[in-house]
PDB file of C-alpha atoms in Angstrom:
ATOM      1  CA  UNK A   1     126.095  20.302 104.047  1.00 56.00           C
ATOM      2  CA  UNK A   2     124.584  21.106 107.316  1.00 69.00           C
ATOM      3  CA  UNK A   3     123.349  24.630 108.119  1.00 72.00           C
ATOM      4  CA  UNK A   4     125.302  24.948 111.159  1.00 76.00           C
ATOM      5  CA  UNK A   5     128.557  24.141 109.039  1.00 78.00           C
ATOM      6  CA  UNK A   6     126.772  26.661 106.290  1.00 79.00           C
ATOM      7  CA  UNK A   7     126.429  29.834 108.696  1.00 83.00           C
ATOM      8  CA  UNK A   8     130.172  29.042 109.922  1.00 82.00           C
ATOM      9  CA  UNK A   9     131.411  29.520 106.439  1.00 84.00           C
ATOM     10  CA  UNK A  10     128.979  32.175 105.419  1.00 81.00           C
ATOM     11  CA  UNK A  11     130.510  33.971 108.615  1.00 86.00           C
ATOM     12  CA  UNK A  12     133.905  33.210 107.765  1.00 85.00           C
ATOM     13  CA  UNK A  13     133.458  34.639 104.385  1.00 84.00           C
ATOM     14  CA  UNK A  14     131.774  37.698 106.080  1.00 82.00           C
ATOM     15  CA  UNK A  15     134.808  38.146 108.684  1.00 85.00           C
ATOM     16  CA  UNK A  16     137.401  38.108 105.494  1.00 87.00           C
ATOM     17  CA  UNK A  17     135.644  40.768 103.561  1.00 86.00           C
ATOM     18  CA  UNK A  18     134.651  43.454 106.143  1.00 88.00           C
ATOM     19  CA  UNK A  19     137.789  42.296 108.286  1.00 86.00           C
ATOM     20  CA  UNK A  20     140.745  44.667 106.962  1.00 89.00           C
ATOM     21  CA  UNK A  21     137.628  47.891 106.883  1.00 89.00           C
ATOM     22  CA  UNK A  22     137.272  47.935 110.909  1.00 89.00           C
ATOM     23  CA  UNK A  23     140.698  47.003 111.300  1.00 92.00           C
ATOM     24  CA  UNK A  24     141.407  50.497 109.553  1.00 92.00           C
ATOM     25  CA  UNK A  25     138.325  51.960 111.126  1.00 90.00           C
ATOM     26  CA  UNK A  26     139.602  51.238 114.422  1.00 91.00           C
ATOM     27  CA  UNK A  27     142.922  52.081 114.205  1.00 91.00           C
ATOM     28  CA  UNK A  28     142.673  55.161 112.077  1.00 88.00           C
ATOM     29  CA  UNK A  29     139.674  56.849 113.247  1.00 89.00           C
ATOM     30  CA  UNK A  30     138.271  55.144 116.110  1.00 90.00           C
ATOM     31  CA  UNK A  31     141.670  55.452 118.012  1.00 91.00           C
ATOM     32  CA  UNK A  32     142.327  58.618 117.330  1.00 89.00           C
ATOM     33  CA  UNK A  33     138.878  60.259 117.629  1.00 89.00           C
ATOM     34  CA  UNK A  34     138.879  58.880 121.576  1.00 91.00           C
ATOM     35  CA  UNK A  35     142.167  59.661 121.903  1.00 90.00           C
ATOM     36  CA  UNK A  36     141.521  63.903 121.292  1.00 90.00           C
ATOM     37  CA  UNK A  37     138.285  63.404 123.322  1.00 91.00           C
ATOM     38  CA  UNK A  38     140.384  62.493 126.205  1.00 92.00           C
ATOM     39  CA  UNK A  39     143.254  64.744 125.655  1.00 93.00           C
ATOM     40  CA  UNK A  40     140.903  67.395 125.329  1.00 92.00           C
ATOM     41  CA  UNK A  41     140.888  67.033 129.591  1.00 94.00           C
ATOM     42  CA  UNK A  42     144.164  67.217 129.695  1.00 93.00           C
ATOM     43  CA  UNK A  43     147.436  69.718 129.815  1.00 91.00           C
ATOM     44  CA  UNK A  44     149.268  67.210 127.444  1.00 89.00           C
ATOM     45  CA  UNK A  45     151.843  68.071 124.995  1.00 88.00           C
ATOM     46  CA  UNK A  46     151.140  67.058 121.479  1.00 82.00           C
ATOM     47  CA  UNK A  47     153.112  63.955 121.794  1.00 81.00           C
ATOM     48  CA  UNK A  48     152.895  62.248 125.711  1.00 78.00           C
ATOM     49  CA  UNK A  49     150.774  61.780 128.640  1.00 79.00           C
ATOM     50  CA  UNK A  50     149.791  65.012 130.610  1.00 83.00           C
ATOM     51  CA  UNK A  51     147.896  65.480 133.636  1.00 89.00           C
ATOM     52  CA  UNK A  52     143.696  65.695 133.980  1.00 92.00           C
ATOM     53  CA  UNK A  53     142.679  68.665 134.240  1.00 93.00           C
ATOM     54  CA  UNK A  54     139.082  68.385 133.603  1.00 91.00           C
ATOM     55  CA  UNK A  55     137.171  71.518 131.800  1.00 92.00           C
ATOM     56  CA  UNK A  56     139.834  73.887 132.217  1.00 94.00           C
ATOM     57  CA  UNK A  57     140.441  73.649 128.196  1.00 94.00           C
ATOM     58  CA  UNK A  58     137.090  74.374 127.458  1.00 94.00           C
ATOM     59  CA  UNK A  59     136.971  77.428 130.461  1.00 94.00           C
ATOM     60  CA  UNK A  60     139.953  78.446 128.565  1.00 94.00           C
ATOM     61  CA  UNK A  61     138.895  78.138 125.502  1.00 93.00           C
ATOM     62  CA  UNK A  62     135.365  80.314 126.537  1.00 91.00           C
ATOM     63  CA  UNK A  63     137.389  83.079 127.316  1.00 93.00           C
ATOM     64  CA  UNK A  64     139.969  83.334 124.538  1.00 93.00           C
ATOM     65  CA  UNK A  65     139.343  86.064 121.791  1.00 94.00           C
ATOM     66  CA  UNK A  66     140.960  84.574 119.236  1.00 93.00           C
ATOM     67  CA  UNK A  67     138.886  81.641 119.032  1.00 94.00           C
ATOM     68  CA  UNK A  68     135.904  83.305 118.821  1.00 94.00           C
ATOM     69  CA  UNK A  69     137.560  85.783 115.668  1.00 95.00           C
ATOM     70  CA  UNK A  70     138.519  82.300 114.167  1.00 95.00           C
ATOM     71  CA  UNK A  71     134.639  80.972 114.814  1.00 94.00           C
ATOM     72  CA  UNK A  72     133.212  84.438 113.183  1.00 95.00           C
ATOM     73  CA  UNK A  73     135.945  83.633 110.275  1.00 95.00           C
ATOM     74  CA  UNK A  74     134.143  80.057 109.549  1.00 95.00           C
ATOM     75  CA  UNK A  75     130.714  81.222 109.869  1.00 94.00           C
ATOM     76  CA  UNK A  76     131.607  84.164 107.049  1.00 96.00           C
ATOM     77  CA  UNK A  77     133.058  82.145 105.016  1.00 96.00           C
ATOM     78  CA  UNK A  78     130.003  79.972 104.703  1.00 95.00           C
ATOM     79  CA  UNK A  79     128.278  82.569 104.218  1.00 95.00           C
ATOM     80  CA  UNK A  80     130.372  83.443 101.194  1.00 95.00           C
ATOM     81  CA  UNK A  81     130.417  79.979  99.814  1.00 95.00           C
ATOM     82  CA  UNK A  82     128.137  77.447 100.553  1.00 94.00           C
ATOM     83  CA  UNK A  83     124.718  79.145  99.138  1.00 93.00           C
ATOM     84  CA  UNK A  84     126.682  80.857  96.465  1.00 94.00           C
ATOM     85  CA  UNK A  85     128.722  77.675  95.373  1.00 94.00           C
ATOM     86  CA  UNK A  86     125.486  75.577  95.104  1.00 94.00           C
ATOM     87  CA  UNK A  87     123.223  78.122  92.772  1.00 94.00           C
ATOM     88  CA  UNK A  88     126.329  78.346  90.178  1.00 95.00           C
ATOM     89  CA  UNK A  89     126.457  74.563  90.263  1.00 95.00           C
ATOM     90  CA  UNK A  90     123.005  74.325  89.700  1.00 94.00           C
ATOM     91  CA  UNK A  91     123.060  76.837  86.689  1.00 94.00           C
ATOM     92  CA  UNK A  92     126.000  75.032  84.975  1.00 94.00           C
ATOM     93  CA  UNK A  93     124.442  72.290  85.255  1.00 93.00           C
ATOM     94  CA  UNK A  94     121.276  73.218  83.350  1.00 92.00           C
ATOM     95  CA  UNK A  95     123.068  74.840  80.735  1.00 91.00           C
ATOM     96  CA  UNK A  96     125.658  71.711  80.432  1.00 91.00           C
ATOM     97  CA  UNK A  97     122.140  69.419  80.804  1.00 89.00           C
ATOM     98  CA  UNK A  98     121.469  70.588  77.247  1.00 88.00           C
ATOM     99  CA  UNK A  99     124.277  69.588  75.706  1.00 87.00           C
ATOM    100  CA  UNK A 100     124.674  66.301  73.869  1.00 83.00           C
ATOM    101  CA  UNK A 101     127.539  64.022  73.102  1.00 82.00           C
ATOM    102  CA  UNK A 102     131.592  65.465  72.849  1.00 87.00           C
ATOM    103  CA  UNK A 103     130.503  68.774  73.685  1.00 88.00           C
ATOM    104  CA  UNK A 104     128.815  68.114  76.534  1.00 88.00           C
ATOM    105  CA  UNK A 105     131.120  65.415  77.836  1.00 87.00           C
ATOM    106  CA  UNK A 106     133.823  68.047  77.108  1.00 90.00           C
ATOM    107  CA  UNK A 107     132.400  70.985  78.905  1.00 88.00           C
ATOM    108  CA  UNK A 108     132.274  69.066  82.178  1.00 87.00           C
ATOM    109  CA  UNK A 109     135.591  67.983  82.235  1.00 88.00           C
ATOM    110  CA  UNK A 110     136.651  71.306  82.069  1.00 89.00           C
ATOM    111  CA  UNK A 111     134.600  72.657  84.296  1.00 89.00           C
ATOM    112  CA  UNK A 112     135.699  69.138  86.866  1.00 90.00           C
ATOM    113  CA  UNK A 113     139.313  69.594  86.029  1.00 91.00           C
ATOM    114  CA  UNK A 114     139.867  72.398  88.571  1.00 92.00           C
ATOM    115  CA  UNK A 115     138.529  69.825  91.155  1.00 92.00           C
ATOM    116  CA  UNK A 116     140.887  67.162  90.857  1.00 91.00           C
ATOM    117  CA  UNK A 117     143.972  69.795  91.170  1.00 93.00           C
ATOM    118  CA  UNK A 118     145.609  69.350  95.016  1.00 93.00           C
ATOM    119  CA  UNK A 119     145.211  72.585  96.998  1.00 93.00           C
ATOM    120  CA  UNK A 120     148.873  73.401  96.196  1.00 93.00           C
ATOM    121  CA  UNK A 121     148.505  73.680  92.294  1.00 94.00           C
ATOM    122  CA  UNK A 122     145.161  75.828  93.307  1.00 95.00           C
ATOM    123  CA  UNK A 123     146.789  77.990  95.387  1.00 94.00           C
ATOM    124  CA  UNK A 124     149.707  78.798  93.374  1.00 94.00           C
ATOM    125  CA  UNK A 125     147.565  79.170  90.390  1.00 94.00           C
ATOM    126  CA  UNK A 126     145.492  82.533  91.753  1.00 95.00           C
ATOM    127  CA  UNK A 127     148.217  83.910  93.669  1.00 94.00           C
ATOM    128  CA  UNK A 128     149.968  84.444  90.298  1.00 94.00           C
ATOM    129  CA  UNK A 129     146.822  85.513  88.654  1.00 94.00           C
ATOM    130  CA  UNK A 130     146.806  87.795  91.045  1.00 93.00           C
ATOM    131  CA  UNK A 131     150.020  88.982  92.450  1.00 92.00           C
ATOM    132  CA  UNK A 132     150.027  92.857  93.068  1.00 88.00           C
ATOM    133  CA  UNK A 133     152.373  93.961  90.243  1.00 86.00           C
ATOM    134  CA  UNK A 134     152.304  91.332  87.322  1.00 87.00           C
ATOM    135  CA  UNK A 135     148.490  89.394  87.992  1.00 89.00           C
ATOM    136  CA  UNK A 136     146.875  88.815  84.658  1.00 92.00           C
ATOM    137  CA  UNK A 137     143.501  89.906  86.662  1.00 91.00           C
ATOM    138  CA  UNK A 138     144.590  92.996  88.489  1.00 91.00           C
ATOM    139  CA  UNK A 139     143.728  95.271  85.682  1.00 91.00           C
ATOM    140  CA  UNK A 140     140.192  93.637  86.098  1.00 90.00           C
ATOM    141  CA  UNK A 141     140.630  94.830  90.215  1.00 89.00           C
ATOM    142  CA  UNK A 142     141.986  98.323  88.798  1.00 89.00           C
ATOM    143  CA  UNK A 143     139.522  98.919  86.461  1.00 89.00           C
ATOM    144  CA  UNK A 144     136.508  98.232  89.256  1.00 86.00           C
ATOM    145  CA  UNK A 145     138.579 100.159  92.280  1.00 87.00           C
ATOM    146  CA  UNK A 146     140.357 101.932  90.171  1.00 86.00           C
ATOM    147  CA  UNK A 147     143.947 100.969  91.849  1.00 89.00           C
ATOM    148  CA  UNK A 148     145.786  97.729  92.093  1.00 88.00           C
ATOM    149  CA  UNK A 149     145.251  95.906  95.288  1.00 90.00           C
ATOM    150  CA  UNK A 150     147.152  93.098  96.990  1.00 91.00           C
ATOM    151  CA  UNK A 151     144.026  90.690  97.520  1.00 93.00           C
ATOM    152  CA  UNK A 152     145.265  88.226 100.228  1.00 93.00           C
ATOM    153  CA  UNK A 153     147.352  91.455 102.434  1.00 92.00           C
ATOM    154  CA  UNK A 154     143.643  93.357 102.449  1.00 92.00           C
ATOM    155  CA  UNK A 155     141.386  92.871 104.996  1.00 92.00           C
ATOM    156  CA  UNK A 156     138.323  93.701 103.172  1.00 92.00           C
ATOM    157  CA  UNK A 157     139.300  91.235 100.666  1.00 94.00           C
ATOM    158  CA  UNK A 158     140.907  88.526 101.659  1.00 95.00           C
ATOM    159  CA  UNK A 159     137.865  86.407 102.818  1.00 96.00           C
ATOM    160  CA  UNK A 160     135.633  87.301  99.343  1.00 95.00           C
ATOM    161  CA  UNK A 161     138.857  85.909  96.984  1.00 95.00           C
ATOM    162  CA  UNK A 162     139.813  82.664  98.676  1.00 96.00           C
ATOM    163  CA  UNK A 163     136.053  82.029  98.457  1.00 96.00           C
ATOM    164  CA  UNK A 164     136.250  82.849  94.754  1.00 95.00           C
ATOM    165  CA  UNK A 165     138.869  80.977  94.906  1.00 96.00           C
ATOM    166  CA  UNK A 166     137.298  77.791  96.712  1.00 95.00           C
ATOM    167  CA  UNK A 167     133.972  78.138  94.325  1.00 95.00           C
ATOM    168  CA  UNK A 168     135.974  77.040  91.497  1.00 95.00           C
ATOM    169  CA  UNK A 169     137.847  74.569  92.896  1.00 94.00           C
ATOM    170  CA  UNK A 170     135.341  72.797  93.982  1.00 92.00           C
ATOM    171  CA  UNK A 171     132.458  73.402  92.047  1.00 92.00           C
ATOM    172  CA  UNK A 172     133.143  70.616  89.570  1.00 92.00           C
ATOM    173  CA  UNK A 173     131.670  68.252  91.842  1.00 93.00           C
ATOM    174  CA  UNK A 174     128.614  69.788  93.167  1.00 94.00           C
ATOM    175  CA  UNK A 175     128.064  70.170  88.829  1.00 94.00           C
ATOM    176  CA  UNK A 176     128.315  66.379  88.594  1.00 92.00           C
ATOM    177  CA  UNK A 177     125.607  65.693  91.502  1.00 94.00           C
ATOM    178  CA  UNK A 178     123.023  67.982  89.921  1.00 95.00           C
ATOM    179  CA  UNK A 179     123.405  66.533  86.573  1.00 93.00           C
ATOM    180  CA  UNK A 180     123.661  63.115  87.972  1.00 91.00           C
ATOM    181  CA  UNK A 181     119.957  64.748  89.580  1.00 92.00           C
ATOM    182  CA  UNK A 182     118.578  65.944  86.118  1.00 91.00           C
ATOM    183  CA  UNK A 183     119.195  62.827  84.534  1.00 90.00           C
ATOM    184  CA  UNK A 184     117.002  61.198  86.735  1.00 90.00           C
ATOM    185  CA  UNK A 185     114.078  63.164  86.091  1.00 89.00           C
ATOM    186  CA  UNK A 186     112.204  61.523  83.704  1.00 88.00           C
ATOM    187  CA  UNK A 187     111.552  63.199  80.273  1.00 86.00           C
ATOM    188  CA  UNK A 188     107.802  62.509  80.294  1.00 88.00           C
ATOM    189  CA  UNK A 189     107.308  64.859  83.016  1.00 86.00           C
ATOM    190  CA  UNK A 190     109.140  67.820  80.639  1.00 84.00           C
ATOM    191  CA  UNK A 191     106.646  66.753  77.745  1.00 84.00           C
ATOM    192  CA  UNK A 192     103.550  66.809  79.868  1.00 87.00           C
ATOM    193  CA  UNK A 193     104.205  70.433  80.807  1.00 84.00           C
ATOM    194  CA  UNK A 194     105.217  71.322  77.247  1.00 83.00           C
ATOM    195  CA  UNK A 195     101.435  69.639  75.827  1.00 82.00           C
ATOM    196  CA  UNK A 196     100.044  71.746  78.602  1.00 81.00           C
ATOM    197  CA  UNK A 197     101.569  75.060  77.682  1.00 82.00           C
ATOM    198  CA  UNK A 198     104.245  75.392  80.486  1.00 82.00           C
ATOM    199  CA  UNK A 199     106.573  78.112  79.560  1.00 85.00           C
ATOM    200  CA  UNK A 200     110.312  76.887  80.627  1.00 84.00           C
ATOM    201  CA  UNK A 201     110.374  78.844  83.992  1.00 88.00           C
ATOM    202  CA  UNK A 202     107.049  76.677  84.876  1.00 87.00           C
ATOM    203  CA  UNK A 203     108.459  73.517  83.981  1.00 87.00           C
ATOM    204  CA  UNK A 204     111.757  74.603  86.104  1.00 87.00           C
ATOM    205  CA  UNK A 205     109.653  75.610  89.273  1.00 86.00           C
ATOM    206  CA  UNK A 206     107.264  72.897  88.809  1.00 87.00           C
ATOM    207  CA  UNK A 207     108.902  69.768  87.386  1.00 87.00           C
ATOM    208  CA  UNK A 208     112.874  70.256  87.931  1.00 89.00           C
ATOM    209  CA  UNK A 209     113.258  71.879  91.283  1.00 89.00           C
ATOM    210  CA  UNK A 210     110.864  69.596  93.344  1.00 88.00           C
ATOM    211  CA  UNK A 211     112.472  66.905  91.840  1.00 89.00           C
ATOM    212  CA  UNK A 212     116.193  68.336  92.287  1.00 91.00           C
ATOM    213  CA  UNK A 213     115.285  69.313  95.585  1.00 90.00           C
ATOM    214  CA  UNK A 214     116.765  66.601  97.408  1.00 88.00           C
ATOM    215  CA  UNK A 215     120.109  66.804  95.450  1.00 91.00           C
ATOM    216  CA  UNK A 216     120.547  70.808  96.196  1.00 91.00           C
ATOM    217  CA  UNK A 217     119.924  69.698  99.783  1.00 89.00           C
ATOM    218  CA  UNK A 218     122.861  67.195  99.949  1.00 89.00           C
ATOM    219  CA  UNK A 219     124.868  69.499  97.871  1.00 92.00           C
ATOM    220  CA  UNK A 220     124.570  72.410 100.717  1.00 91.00           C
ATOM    221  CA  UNK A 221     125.182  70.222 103.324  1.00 90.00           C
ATOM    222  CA  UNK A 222     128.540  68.838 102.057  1.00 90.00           C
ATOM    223  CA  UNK A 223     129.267  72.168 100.946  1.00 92.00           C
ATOM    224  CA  UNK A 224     128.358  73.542 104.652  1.00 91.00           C
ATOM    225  CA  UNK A 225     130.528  70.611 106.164  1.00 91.00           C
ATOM    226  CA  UNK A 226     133.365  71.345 104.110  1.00 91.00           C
ATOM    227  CA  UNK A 227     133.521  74.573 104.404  1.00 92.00           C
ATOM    228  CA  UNK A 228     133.611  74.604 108.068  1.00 91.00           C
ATOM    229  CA  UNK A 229     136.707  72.716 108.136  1.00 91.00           C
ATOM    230  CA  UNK A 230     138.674  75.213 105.762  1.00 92.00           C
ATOM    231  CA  UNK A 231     142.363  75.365 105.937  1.00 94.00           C
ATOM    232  CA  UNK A 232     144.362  74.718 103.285  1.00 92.00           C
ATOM    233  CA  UNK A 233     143.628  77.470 100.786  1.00 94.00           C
ATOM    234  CA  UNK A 234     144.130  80.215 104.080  1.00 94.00           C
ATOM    235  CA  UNK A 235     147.274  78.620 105.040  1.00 94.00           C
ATOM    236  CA  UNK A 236     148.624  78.562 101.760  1.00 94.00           C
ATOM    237  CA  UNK A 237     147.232  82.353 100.334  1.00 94.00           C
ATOM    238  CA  UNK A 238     146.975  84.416 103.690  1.00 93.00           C
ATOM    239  CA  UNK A 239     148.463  82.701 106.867  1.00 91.00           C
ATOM    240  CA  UNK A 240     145.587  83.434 108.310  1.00 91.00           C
ATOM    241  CA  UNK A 241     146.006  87.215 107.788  1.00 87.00           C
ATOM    242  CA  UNK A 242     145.946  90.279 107.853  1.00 90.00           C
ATOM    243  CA  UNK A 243     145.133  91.334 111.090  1.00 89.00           C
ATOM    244  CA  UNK A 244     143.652  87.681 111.618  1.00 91.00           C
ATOM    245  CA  UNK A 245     141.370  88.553 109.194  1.00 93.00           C
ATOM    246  CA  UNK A 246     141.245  84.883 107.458  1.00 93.00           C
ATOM    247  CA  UNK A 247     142.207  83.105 110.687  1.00 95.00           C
ATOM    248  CA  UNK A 248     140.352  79.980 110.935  1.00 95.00           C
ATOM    249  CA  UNK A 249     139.381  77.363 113.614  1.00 95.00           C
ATOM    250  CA  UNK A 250     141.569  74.855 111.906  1.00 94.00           C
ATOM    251  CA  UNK A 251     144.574  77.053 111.664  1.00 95.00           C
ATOM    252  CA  UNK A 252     144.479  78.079 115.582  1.00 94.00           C
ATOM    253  CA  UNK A 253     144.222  74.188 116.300  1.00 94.00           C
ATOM    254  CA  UNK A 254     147.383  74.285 113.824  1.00 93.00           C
ATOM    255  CA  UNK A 255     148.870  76.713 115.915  1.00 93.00           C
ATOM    256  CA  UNK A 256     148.350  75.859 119.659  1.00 93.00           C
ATOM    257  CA  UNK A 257     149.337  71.824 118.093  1.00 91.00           C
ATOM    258  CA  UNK A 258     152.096  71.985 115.632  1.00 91.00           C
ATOM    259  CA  UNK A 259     153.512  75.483 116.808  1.00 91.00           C
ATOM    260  CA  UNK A 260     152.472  75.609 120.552  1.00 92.00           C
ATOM    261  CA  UNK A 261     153.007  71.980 121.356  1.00 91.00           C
ATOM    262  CA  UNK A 262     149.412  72.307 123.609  1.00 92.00           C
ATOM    263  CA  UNK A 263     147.840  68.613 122.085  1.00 92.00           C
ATOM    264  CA  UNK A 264     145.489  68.891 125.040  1.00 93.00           C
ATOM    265  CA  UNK A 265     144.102  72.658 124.383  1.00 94.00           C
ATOM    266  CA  UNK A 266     144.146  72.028 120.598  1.00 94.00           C
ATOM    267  CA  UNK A 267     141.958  68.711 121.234  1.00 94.00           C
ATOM    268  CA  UNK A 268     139.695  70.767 122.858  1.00 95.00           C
ATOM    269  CA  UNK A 269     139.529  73.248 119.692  1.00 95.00           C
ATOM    270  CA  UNK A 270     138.990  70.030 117.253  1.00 93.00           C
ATOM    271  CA  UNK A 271     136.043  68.856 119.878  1.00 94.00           C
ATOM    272  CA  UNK A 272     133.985  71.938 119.544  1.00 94.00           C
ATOM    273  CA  UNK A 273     134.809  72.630 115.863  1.00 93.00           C
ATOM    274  CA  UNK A 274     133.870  69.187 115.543  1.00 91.00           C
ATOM    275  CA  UNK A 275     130.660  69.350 117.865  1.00 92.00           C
ATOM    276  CA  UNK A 276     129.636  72.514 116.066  1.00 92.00           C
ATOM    277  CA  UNK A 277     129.638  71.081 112.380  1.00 91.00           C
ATOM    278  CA  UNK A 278     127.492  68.525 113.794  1.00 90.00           C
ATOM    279  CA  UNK A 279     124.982  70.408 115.544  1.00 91.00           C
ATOM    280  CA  UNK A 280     124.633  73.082 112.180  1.00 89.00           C
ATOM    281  CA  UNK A 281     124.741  70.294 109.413  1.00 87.00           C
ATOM    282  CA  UNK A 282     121.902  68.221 111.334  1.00 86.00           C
ATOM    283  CA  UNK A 283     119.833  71.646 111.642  1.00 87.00           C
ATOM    284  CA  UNK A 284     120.258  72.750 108.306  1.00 85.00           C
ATOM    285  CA  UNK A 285     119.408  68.812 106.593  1.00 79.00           C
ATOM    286  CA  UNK A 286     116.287  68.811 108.758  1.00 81.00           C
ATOM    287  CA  UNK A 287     115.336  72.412 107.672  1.00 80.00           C
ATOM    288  CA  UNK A 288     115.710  71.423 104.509  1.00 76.00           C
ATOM    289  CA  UNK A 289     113.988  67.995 104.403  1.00 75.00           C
ATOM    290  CA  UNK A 290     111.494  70.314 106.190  1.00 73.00           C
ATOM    291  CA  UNK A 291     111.208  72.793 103.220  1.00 66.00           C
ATOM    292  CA  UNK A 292     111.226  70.108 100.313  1.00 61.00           C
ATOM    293  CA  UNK A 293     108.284  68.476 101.680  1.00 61.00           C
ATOM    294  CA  UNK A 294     106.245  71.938 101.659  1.00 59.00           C
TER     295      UNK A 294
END
């Protein structure tokens, strides 16, 4: 066989098997993704052509109120989660590290199960546990305020208990990745300390955490990512309420979209949210590669 005939079949083969993944590429992200970036400069309707209008979405968008309550709303709710979400992970994991066998292989799909639940099942879950008059945990709430208190129709508290409630829906994975980190530390390193007299907090800070570093980094950026696009878990507990308290980026894109019928102005939403996750998940992986090589 000739190698001319040889690279035509080896591309051939090549074509067939990465063929149907840019077909679906194209069409379901590619597509779309330049399709908001142009009707982002436009007054179209959600479904249609509209007219170019240049950067009057954006102007608009610079001056409207509610945006910037919804941007203050994402940013908090990092701030609730993402740190948080990653040291619990990272303590469950060394405790569930230590474990052997069933138990240990039982313990994590418990603590995984929550993960695999769709938003819906979540959702309905903790707005039983607790409703105002019969939630199981509002004697918990009662006994530390000392009166019952509708969670999700409080301002104060509406952010803090859909991030309780998003930490253990999702912690199950972030558990996996750091044990999937621990196991790759190799137990020579823990016996070295131990022969030198390393108590366990000096084997933690000096053999497992430079070591897990570069998990915990990965594990706050997808955490940071994520959480930036929240939307489900508002929609579903407060409607973005009260008093816009829980309104998010994603549920005023909703709005002005699904609601509004303004595809253009909405586009323009999804192009900053989008630009903004970018900008603040590349700063925070470079501060971190940054601090693990210290």
């Amino acid at each position: 066989m000739s190698l001319k005939l040889r690279r035509r079949r080896e591309m051939r083969a090549a074509l067939l098997l990465t063929g149907p993944f840019v077909i679906v590429f194209i069409v379901f992200f590619l597509y779309p993704t330049l399709r908001v970036v142009t009707m982002s400069f436009t007054n179209a309707a959600l479904i249609g052509g509209g007219d170019w209008i240049g950067f009057d979405n954006y102007a608009k968008l610079l001056k409207d109120k509610l945006f910037y309550t919804s941007l203050w709303n994402n940013f908090y709710f990092v701030l609730l989660t993402v740190i948080p979400t990653t040291v619990i992970a990272l303590l469950i994991a060394l405790a569930v590290n230590k474990l052997r066998g069933r138990v240990q292989a039982l313990v994590l799909t418990l603590f995984f199960l929550p993960y695999v639940l769709p938003v819906s099942v979540v959702t309905m879950i903790w707005a039983w546990m607790l409703d105002f008059q019969f939630g199981i945990l509002q004697p918990l709430i009662e006994t530390v305020t000392g009166r019952p208190i509708a969670v999700f129709k409080d301002p104060n508290w509406v952010m803090p208990m859909i991030a309780v409630v998003t930490v253990w829906w999702t912690n199950g994975f972030n558990v996996l990745l750091f044990i999937a980190g621990l196991r790759n530390i190799p137990p020579d390193l823990y016996e070295a300390a131990a022969l030198d007299g390393a108590t366990a907090w000096q084997r933690f800070a000096r053999v497992t955490w430079p070591l897990l570093w570069p998990v915990t980094a990965l594990v706050l950026t997808l955490q940071l990512i994520l959480q930036l696009k929240l939307f489900d878990q508002v929609y579903l507990l407060s409607k973005g309420g009260p008093f816009n308290q829980s309104y998010v980026v994603l549920m005023q894109m909703y709005r002005e979209a699904f609601q509004l019928n303004n595809g253009g102005y909405a586009s323009a939403i999804a192009m900053v949210l989008f630009i903004t996750i970018v900008i603040v998940s590349v700063l925070q992986f470079q501060l971190l590669r940054i601090g693990g090589r210290k």
